[in-house]
Each structure stands twice: as structure tokens, then as C-alpha cells.
Coordinates of C-alpha atoms in Angstrom, one line a residue:
M1 CA 43.5 131.2 87.3
A2 CA 45.8 128.2 87.2
A3 CA 45.3 127.5 90.9
Q4 CA 41.5 127.5 90.6
L5 CA 41.7 125.2 87.6
L6 CA 43.9 122.7 89.6
Q7 CA 41.4 122.7 92.5
A8 CA 38.6 122.1 90.0
R9 CA 40.3 119.0 88.6
L10 CA 40.9 117.7 92.1
S11 CA 37.2 118.1 92.9
Q12 CA 36.2 116.3 89.6
Y13 CA 38.5 113.3 90.3
P14 CA 38.7 112.9 94.1
G15 CA 41.4 110.5 95.3
V16 CA 43.0 110.2 91.9
F17 CA 45.3 113.2 91.7
W18 CA 47.1 115.6 94.0
V19 CA 48.9 118.9 93.5
E20 CA 52.6 119.2 94.3
Q21 CA 53.9 121.8 96.7
G22 CA 53.8 125.1 95.0
G23 CA 50.6 124.2 93.1
K24 CA 52.0 124.0 89.5
K25 CA 51.6 120.3 88.6
L26 CA 48.7 117.8 88.7
L27 CA 50.2 114.4 89.7
C28 CA 48.6 111.0 89.6
K29 CA 48.8 109.2 92.9
V30 CA 48.7 105.6 91.7
C31 CA 51.2 106.2 88.8
H32 CA 54.1 107.2 90.9
N33 CA 53.3 110.9 90.7
R34 CA 53.3 111.0 86.9
P35 CA 52.4 114.6 85.8
V36 CA 49.2 115.0 83.8
D37 CA 48.2 118.0 81.7
Y38 CA 45.4 119.6 83.8
T39 CA 44.5 122.3 81.2
R40 CA 42.8 119.7 78.9
V41 CA 40.1 117.4 80.0
K42 CA 40.8 115.0 77.2
S43 CA 44.4 114.5 78.5
I44 CA 43.1 113.7 81.9
K45 CA 40.5 111.2 80.6
T46 CA 43.1 109.6 78.3
H47 CA 45.4 109.0 81.3
I48 CA 42.6 107.5 83.5
E49 CA 41.5 105.2 80.7
C50 CA 45.0 104.0 79.8
A51 CA 46.0 100.4 80.6
K52 CA 49.0 101.4 82.8
H53 CA 46.8 103.5 85.1
N54 CA 44.2 100.8 85.5
E55 CA 46.9 98.3 86.3
N56 CA 48.3 100.5 89.0
V57 CA 44.8 100.9 90.5
R58 CA 44.4 97.1 90.7
K59 CA 47.8 96.8 92.3
S60 CA 47.0 99.5 94.8
A61 CA 43.7 97.8 95.7
A62 CA 45.4 94.4 96.2
R63 CA 48.1 95.9 98.5
P64 CA 46.5 98.6 100.6
G65 CA 49.1 98.3 103.3
R66 CA 51.8 99.6 101.0
A67 CA 50.2 103.1 101.0
L68 CA 50.7 103.5 97.3
L69 CA 48.0 106.1 97.3
Q70 CA 49.9 108.3 99.8
P71 CA 51.7 110.8 97.6
G72 CA 53.9 112.2 100.4
I73 CA 55.7 108.8 101.0
N74 CA 56.2 108.1 97.3
F75 CA 57.4 111.6 96.6
T76 CA 59.9 111.4 99.5
A77 CA 61.4 108.2 98.1
H78 CA 61.8 109.8 94.8
Q79 CA 63.6 112.7 96.4
A80 CA 65.8 110.3 98.4
R81 CA 67.0 108.7 95.2
E82 CA 67.7 112.0 93.5
E83 CA 69.6 113.1 96.6
V84 CA 71.8 109.9 96.5
V85 CA 72.7 110.6 92.9
R86 CA 73.4 114.2 93.5
D87 CA 75.6 113.5 96.6
W88 CA 77.4 110.7 94.8
T89 CA 78.2 113.0 91.9
A90 CA 79.4 115.8 94.2
A91 CA 81.5 113.3 96.2
I92 CA 83.4 112.0 93.3
A93 CA 83.9 115.5 91.9
E94 CA 85.3 116.8 95.2
A95 CA 87.5 113.7 95.5
D96 CA 88.8 114.2 92.0
I97 CA 87.6 110.7 90.9
P98 CA 86.7 110.5 87.2
P99 CA 83.2 109.0 86.6
Y100 CA 84.6 106.1 84.6
R101 CA 86.8 105.1 87.6
A102 CA 83.9 105.6 90.1
E103 CA 81.8 103.2 88.0
K104 CA 83.8 100.3 89.3
L105 CA 82.2 100.9 92.7
L106 CA 78.7 100.6 91.4
P107 CA 78.3 96.8 92.1
F108 CA 79.2 97.3 95.7
L109 CA 77.0 100.4 96.1
R110 CA 74.0 98.7 94.5
K111 CA 74.4 95.7 96.7
H112 CA 74.8 97.4 100.1
L113 CA 73.3 100.9 99.6
K114 CA 69.5 101.3 100.0
Y115 CA 69.2 103.5 96.9
G116 CA 72.4 102.3 95.3
G117 CA 70.4 101.1 92.2
S118 CA 69.5 104.6 91.4
I119 CA 73.2 105.6 90.7
P120 CA 73.5 105.9 86.9
H121 CA 76.4 104.9 84.7
E122 CA 79.3 107.2 84.0
E123 CA 77.9 108.6 80.8
S124 CA 74.8 109.8 82.5
V125 CA 76.8 111.2 85.4
R126 CA 79.0 113.2 83.0
R127 CA 76.2 114.5 80.7
R128 CA 73.4 115.1 83.1
H129 CA 74.3 115.1 86.8
L130 CA 77.8 116.6 86.8
P131 CA 76.6 119.9 85.1
Q132 CA 73.8 120.1 87.6
V133 CA 76.1 119.7 90.6
Y134 CA 78.5 122.3 89.1
D135 CA 75.7 124.8 88.6
E136 CA 74.5 124.3 92.2
H137 CA 78.1 124.7 93.5
I138 CA 78.7 127.9 91.5
E139 CA 75.4 129.3 92.6
A140 CA 76.3 128.6 96.3
V141 CA 79.6 130.4 95.8
R142 CA 77.9 133.3 94.2
A143 CA 75.5 133.6 97.2
K144 CA 78.5 133.6 99.6
L145 CA 80.3 136.3 97.6
R146 CA 77.3 138.6 97.0
G147 CA 77.9 142.0 98.5
K148 CA 81.3 141.0 100.0
K149 CA 84.6 142.9 99.8
V150 CA 86.8 140.5 98.0
A151 CA 90.4 139.9 96.9
V152 CA 91.0 138.6 93.4
V153 CA 94.0 136.2 92.9
V154 CA 95.1 135.2 89.4
D155 CA 97.8 132.8 88.4
E156 CA 98.8 131.3 85.1
T157 CA 100.0 127.7 84.8
T158 CA 100.2 125.0 82.2
D159 CA 98.5 121.6 82.0
R160 CA 100.0 118.3 81.0
R161 CA 99.6 119.2 77.3
D162 CA 101.4 122.5 77.8
N163 CA 98.2 124.5 77.3
S164 CA 98.1 127.9 79.1
V165 CA 95.5 127.9 81.9
L166 CA 94.5 131.0 83.9
N167 CA 93.0 130.4 87.3
V168 CA 90.8 133.1 88.9
V169 CA 90.4 132.8 92.7
V170 CA 88.2 135.1 94.8
G171 CA 88.6 135.3 98.6
F172 CA 87.1 137.1 101.6
E173 CA 87.6 136.7 105.4
G174 CA 90.1 133.8 104.9
Q175 CA 87.8 131.8 102.5
Y176 CA 88.9 131.4 98.9
Y177 CA 87.0 130.0 95.9
L178 CA 88.0 129.1 92.4
I179 CA 85.4 130.9 90.3
D180 CA 86.9 130.3 86.8
C181 CA 89.5 128.2 85.0
V182 CA 90.2 129.5 81.5
F183 CA 92.3 128.0 78.7
M184 CA 94.2 130.9 77.1
E185 CA 95.3 130.9 73.5
K186 CA 97.3 134.0 74.3
C187 CA 98.2 135.2 77.8
N188 CA 99.0 138.9 77.7
S189 CA 97.9 142.1 79.4
V190 CA 94.8 142.5 77.3
T191 CA 93.5 138.9 77.5
L192 CA 94.3 138.8 81.3
A193 CA 92.2 141.9 81.9
Q194 CA 89.3 140.6 79.7
T195 CA 89.3 137.2 81.4
V196 CA 89.3 138.6 85.0
M197 CA 86.5 141.1 84.3
R198 CA 84.4 138.4 82.5
S199 CA 84.9 136.0 85.4
L200 CA 83.8 138.6 88.0
V201 CA 80.7 139.6 86.0
T202 CA 79.7 135.9 85.7
A203 CA 80.2 135.5 89.5
G204 CA 78.0 138.5 90.2
I205 CA 80.8 140.5 91.9
D206 CA 80.7 144.3 91.7
F207 CA 84.0 145.8 90.5
N208 CA 83.8 148.4 93.3
D209 CA 83.9 145.5 95.9
V210 CA 87.4 144.4 94.8
Y211 CA 89.9 145.7 97.3
A212 CA 93.0 143.7 96.2
F213 CA 94.3 142.2 92.9
V214 CA 97.0 139.6 93.6
S215 CA 99.2 138.4 90.8
D216 CA 102.8 137.4 90.2
N217 CA 105.5 139.9 89.2
A218 CA 105.4 139.2 85.4
P219 CA 105.6 142.3 83.2
Y220 CA 102.2 141.5 81.5
C221 CA 100.5 141.3 84.9
L222 CA 101.8 144.7 85.9
K223 CA 100.8 146.2 82.5
S224 CA 97.3 144.6 82.7
Y225 CA 96.7 146.1 86.1
N226 CA 98.1 149.6 85.4
D227 CA 96.5 150.0 82.0
T228 CA 93.0 148.4 82.6
I229 CA 92.2 146.7 85.8
K230 CA 92.9 149.6 88.2
N231 CA 90.6 151.8 86.1
V232 CA 87.6 149.5 86.3
M233 CA 88.3 148.5 89.9
P234 CA 89.1 151.8 91.5
N235 CA 89.1 150.6 95.1
S236 CA 91.7 147.8 94.4
L237 CA 95.3 147.6 95.4
H238 CA 97.8 145.6 93.3
V239 CA 99.6 143.0 95.5
R240 CA 102.5 141.3 93.8
C241 CA 103.4 137.8 94.8
L242 CA 106.2 137.9 97.4
A243 CA 107.3 134.4 96.7
H244 CA 107.8 135.2 93.0
I245 CA 109.8 138.3 93.9
M246 CA 112.0 136.2 96.3
N247 CA 112.5 133.7 93.5
L248 CA 113.7 136.5 91.1
V249 CA 116.2 137.6 93.8
G250 CA 117.4 134.1 94.3
E251 CA 118.0 133.7 90.6
V252 CA 120.6 136.6 90.8
W253 CA 122.8 134.3 93.0
H254 CA 122.0 131.3 90.8
H255 CA 123.3 133.0 87.6
W256 CA 126.0 135.3 89.1
D257 CA 129.4 134.4 87.5
D258 CA 131.2 134.7 90.8
F259 CA 129.0 131.9 92.2
S260 CA 129.8 129.5 89.3
E261 CA 131.4 127.0 91.7
V262 CA 128.3 127.0 93.9
S263 CA 126.1 126.2 90.9
T264 CA 128.5 123.5 89.8
L265 CA 128.4 121.9 93.2
V266 CA 124.6 122.0 93.3
N267 CA 124.2 120.5 89.8
L268 CA 126.8 117.8 90.5
M269 CA 125.1 116.7 93.7
K270 CA 121.8 116.5 91.9
T271 CA 123.3 114.4 89.2
L272 CA 125.1 112.0 91.5
F273 CA 122.0 111.2 93.6
T274 CA 119.3 111.1 90.8
K275 CA 118.2 107.6 90.1
Q276 CA 120.9 106.2 92.5
P277 CA 118.9 104.4 95.3
A278 CA 122.0 102.4 96.4
R279 CA 124.1 105.6 96.8
K280 CA 121.3 107.3 98.6
K281 CA 121.2 104.4 101.1
R282 CA 125.0 104.4 101.6
Y283 CA 124.9 108.2 102.1
K284 CA 122.3 108.1 104.8
Q285 CA 124.2 105.3 106.6
F286 CA 127.4 107.4 106.3
L287 CA 125.7 110.4 107.9
Q288 CA 124.4 108.2 110.7
N289 CA 127.9 107.0 111.4
Q290 CA 129.0 110.6 111.5
G291 CA 126.5 111.3 114.2
V292 CA 124.1 113.4 112.1
D293 CA 120.5 113.5 113.5
S294 CA 117.7 112.7 111.1
P295 CA 119.9 112.2 108.0
C296 CA 118.3 112.8 104.6
I297 CA 119.5 112.9 101.0
P298 CA 120.4 116.2 99.3
P299 CA 117.4 118.1 97.8
A300 CA 117.3 118.3 94.1
P301 CA 116.5 121.8 92.8
V302 CA 113.8 122.1 90.1
Q303 CA 113.7 125.1 87.8
S304 CA 109.9 125.4 87.9
R305 CA 109.9 125.2 91.8
W306 CA 110.6 128.6 93.3
N307 CA 113.5 128.9 95.8
T308 CA 114.4 125.2 95.6
W309 CA 118.0 126.2 94.5
L310 CA 118.4 128.3 97.7
E311 CA 117.1 125.4 99.7
A312 CA 119.6 123.1 98.2
V313 CA 122.4 125.6 98.9
Q314 CA 121.3 125.8 102.5
Y315 CA 121.4 122.0 102.8
H316 CA 124.9 121.8 101.3
S317 CA 126.2 124.5 103.7
E318 CA 125.1 122.3 106.6
H319 CA 126.5 119.0 105.2
M320 CA 129.4 119.9 103.0
V321 CA 131.9 118.9 105.7
H322 CA 130.9 115.2 105.1
Y323 CA 130.9 115.2 101.2
R324 CA 134.6 114.8 100.4
Q325 CA 135.1 111.9 102.8
F326 CA 131.9 110.1 101.6
F327 CA 132.9 110.3 97.9
I328 CA 136.4 109.2 98.6
E329 CA 135.0 106.1 100.3
E330 CA 132.7 105.5 97.3
E331 CA 135.9 104.6 95.3
S332 CA 134.1 105.5 92.1
D333 CA 135.7 106.4 88.8
A334 CA 132.7 108.5 87.7
Q335 CA 133.7 111.9 86.4
G336 CA 131.1 113.6 88.6
V337 CA 132.6 112.0 91.7
R338 CA 136.1 113.1 90.8
R339 CA 134.9 116.7 90.2
I340 CA 133.2 116.8 93.6
I341 CA 136.4 115.6 95.3
N342 CA 138.5 118.2 93.4
I343 CA 136.1 121.1 94.2
L344 CA 136.2 120.2 97.9
D345 CA 139.9 119.8 98.0
P346 CA 141.1 122.0 100.9
E347 CA 144.2 123.1 98.9
H348 CA 142.1 124.4 96.0
F349 CA 138.9 125.3 97.7
D350 CA 137.5 128.6 96.5
K351 CA 137.1 131.0 99.5
L352 CA 134.0 132.5 97.8
L353 CA 132.4 129.1 97.6
L354 CA 133.1 128.7 101.4
Y355 CA 131.5 132.0 102.1
A356 CA 128.5 131.3 99.8
L357 CA 127.8 127.9 101.4
S358 CA 128.4 129.0 105.0
S359 CA 125.8 131.8 105.0
P360 CA 122.8 130.9 102.7
S361 CA 120.3 132.4 105.2
H362 CA 122.1 135.7 104.8
H363 CA 121.7 135.6 101.0
Q364 CA 118.0 134.7 101.2
S365 CA 117.2 137.7 103.4

């Protein structure tokens, strides 16, 4: 019925209107494809008699070579402008550039880009275009994941304001997609299971298509999988993060009382080289004079970075033969320097320390 009515309107007003692809809207050719209510004759007559329509008709008659009456050309230009805005929004989102920073590029884009003038200000990008790009991206991810056998990877972290954030990643055939990023008021076994299931439902993933659930080795992750997730995802296997397990093993050496001298040495080296650019430069020059290839400063272990303590121990085991001579040449009265020299004194050197630092690869394995 609607298609027949549209065709009737085109016959009543030849050369004035055209129907868009799909046949759902009646568009005015001379008014830049402005939609007109085709169900009411009064609406059509009101549009034709309005001053703006008549002005556009006069302009079209005065400039026939511009092809203003060709809807395909005008509609394509409109699509091109929309595409520029959409691609611009997607580009700054992928590059992690906030819209307010990207706005500084607008004068350049509007000057040198054909449709640069169509790029809106940052408020319009945030409120209108960014949600559209996000929805398109999520829909594309859903289409890729539909019907696939997937692995679900979850990991909790904190943002700069110390809020708990849970990331839910889904992967198949070596491709991984972040499908949800949730701020958690409480992160426990119950909220973890609820968030994962809600994210999978939103992404359109069948629970029976999940073959692996990957998490770290935290107790609440184990409880969440054993109590809930494995029951609703019967084909899944719980894969615990190997890096986290290795970090837990490494912490045994870190906190073992018999390795107190090792921890003392690692902490002192970190303290003596932190915010000491001149000492770092002298140390690298000292290693060069000792014939060390590619000299570098000692790594500083960070508690939140897994296995960095073992990496620091391995570095010290390879370079400790140079430490005592270097700090003696420093001629510093700093307490840390004196403690390093005393620890590395051959007459008082702890044999356990020598063993620990001479074989770090053995301890890591």
C-alpha cells in the first residue's frame, strides 16, 4: 500500500520528488533531498508552496549545469560527508585521542580536506557520533563471533582512581576482542560470574560455544568457575594464568627468610640507582671499561609487575662481580653504598647469597 501511494505521488508531481532506495521516503529533489510526508496531500502542497522550495527552484533553473535536480549526485555527496565524520570519529577512537584534543586539528582539516567542514565540534562527536561508531563496532564484533567456538578471558585491574575494573575478552582462531569493560563495586565470585554471563548474553554468544575460561589464580576466580560458570558453560575448561602462577612461585623466593640477603641486595640496588642519572651514567661507563657488551643499568623490580624481582636477581647474578669495585670508586659516604660494599665483602660474603645469585634460571624453572 505504501509503495503504491509513493508511486502515485511521483505521478502527481513529476520531476519534483524522488523515492530513496528501499522505497520508504519521498524526497524533494531541489531541496537537497528533504523528506516530505507523502501520506498527506496538504503536507506536499505546503512544501511546494513554501518560499524555500520556490527559491531552490529558481536557483536550479539559473544554474542547470550544476545538476541540482539529479538526486543521485546530491545524495552521494551527503553520504560522503557522513562517511568522513564516521571515519574521523572511528580514527580518533582507535588512536585513543580524546575528542577535545582532536578538535585542535579541525582548522587544518577544514582547510585541506574536501569535506573537512562537515567534521563537527567535540561535543557533537561525544554525544552523537561516538555512540554510533561504538554500536557499529560492537555489531561487527558480534557478527564475527556468532556461532564460533570461543575462549573467554577475564582480568581485573584498577584505573587511575583505584576503581576496580573487569575486562571481558573473547577470542577465536587467534583473534581477540574486548566485548565488555565493567566497573565493579565488589569483585567476588558472585559478581564475576554475573558480569561474565551478562557480557556473553549481550554479545550474542551461546554458553555452549565457550570451550575455555581463562582467569588468574585468585581464589575468587576459582570459586566463581567451580560454583557457577562451569555449570552454565558445560563445555568449558578452566585455564589458569601461567604467568600469575609463576609469579606466586617467585614470591616464595622473595619472602623466604634464608634469602633475606638477596632481597636486601635487590632493594639497595634499586634505591641507589633511582633518580640518580649521574650515577647511572658513571655505572654504564664503568661497565664499558670492564669490557661488558651492551651495558645497561640494573632493573628496578616493581611489586605490581609480575616476575620483575626474578629478572632483577638474574641481572645481578650476571653483573655482581663488578658491583663492589664500582661502589668503592664512587667514594660515597651514603649508608646504602656502605651496606652494598659490606654485603659483597669476600670475607663476609654469605654462601647462600652466592648460590642464589649464581643460578637464578634454576630457581625460575
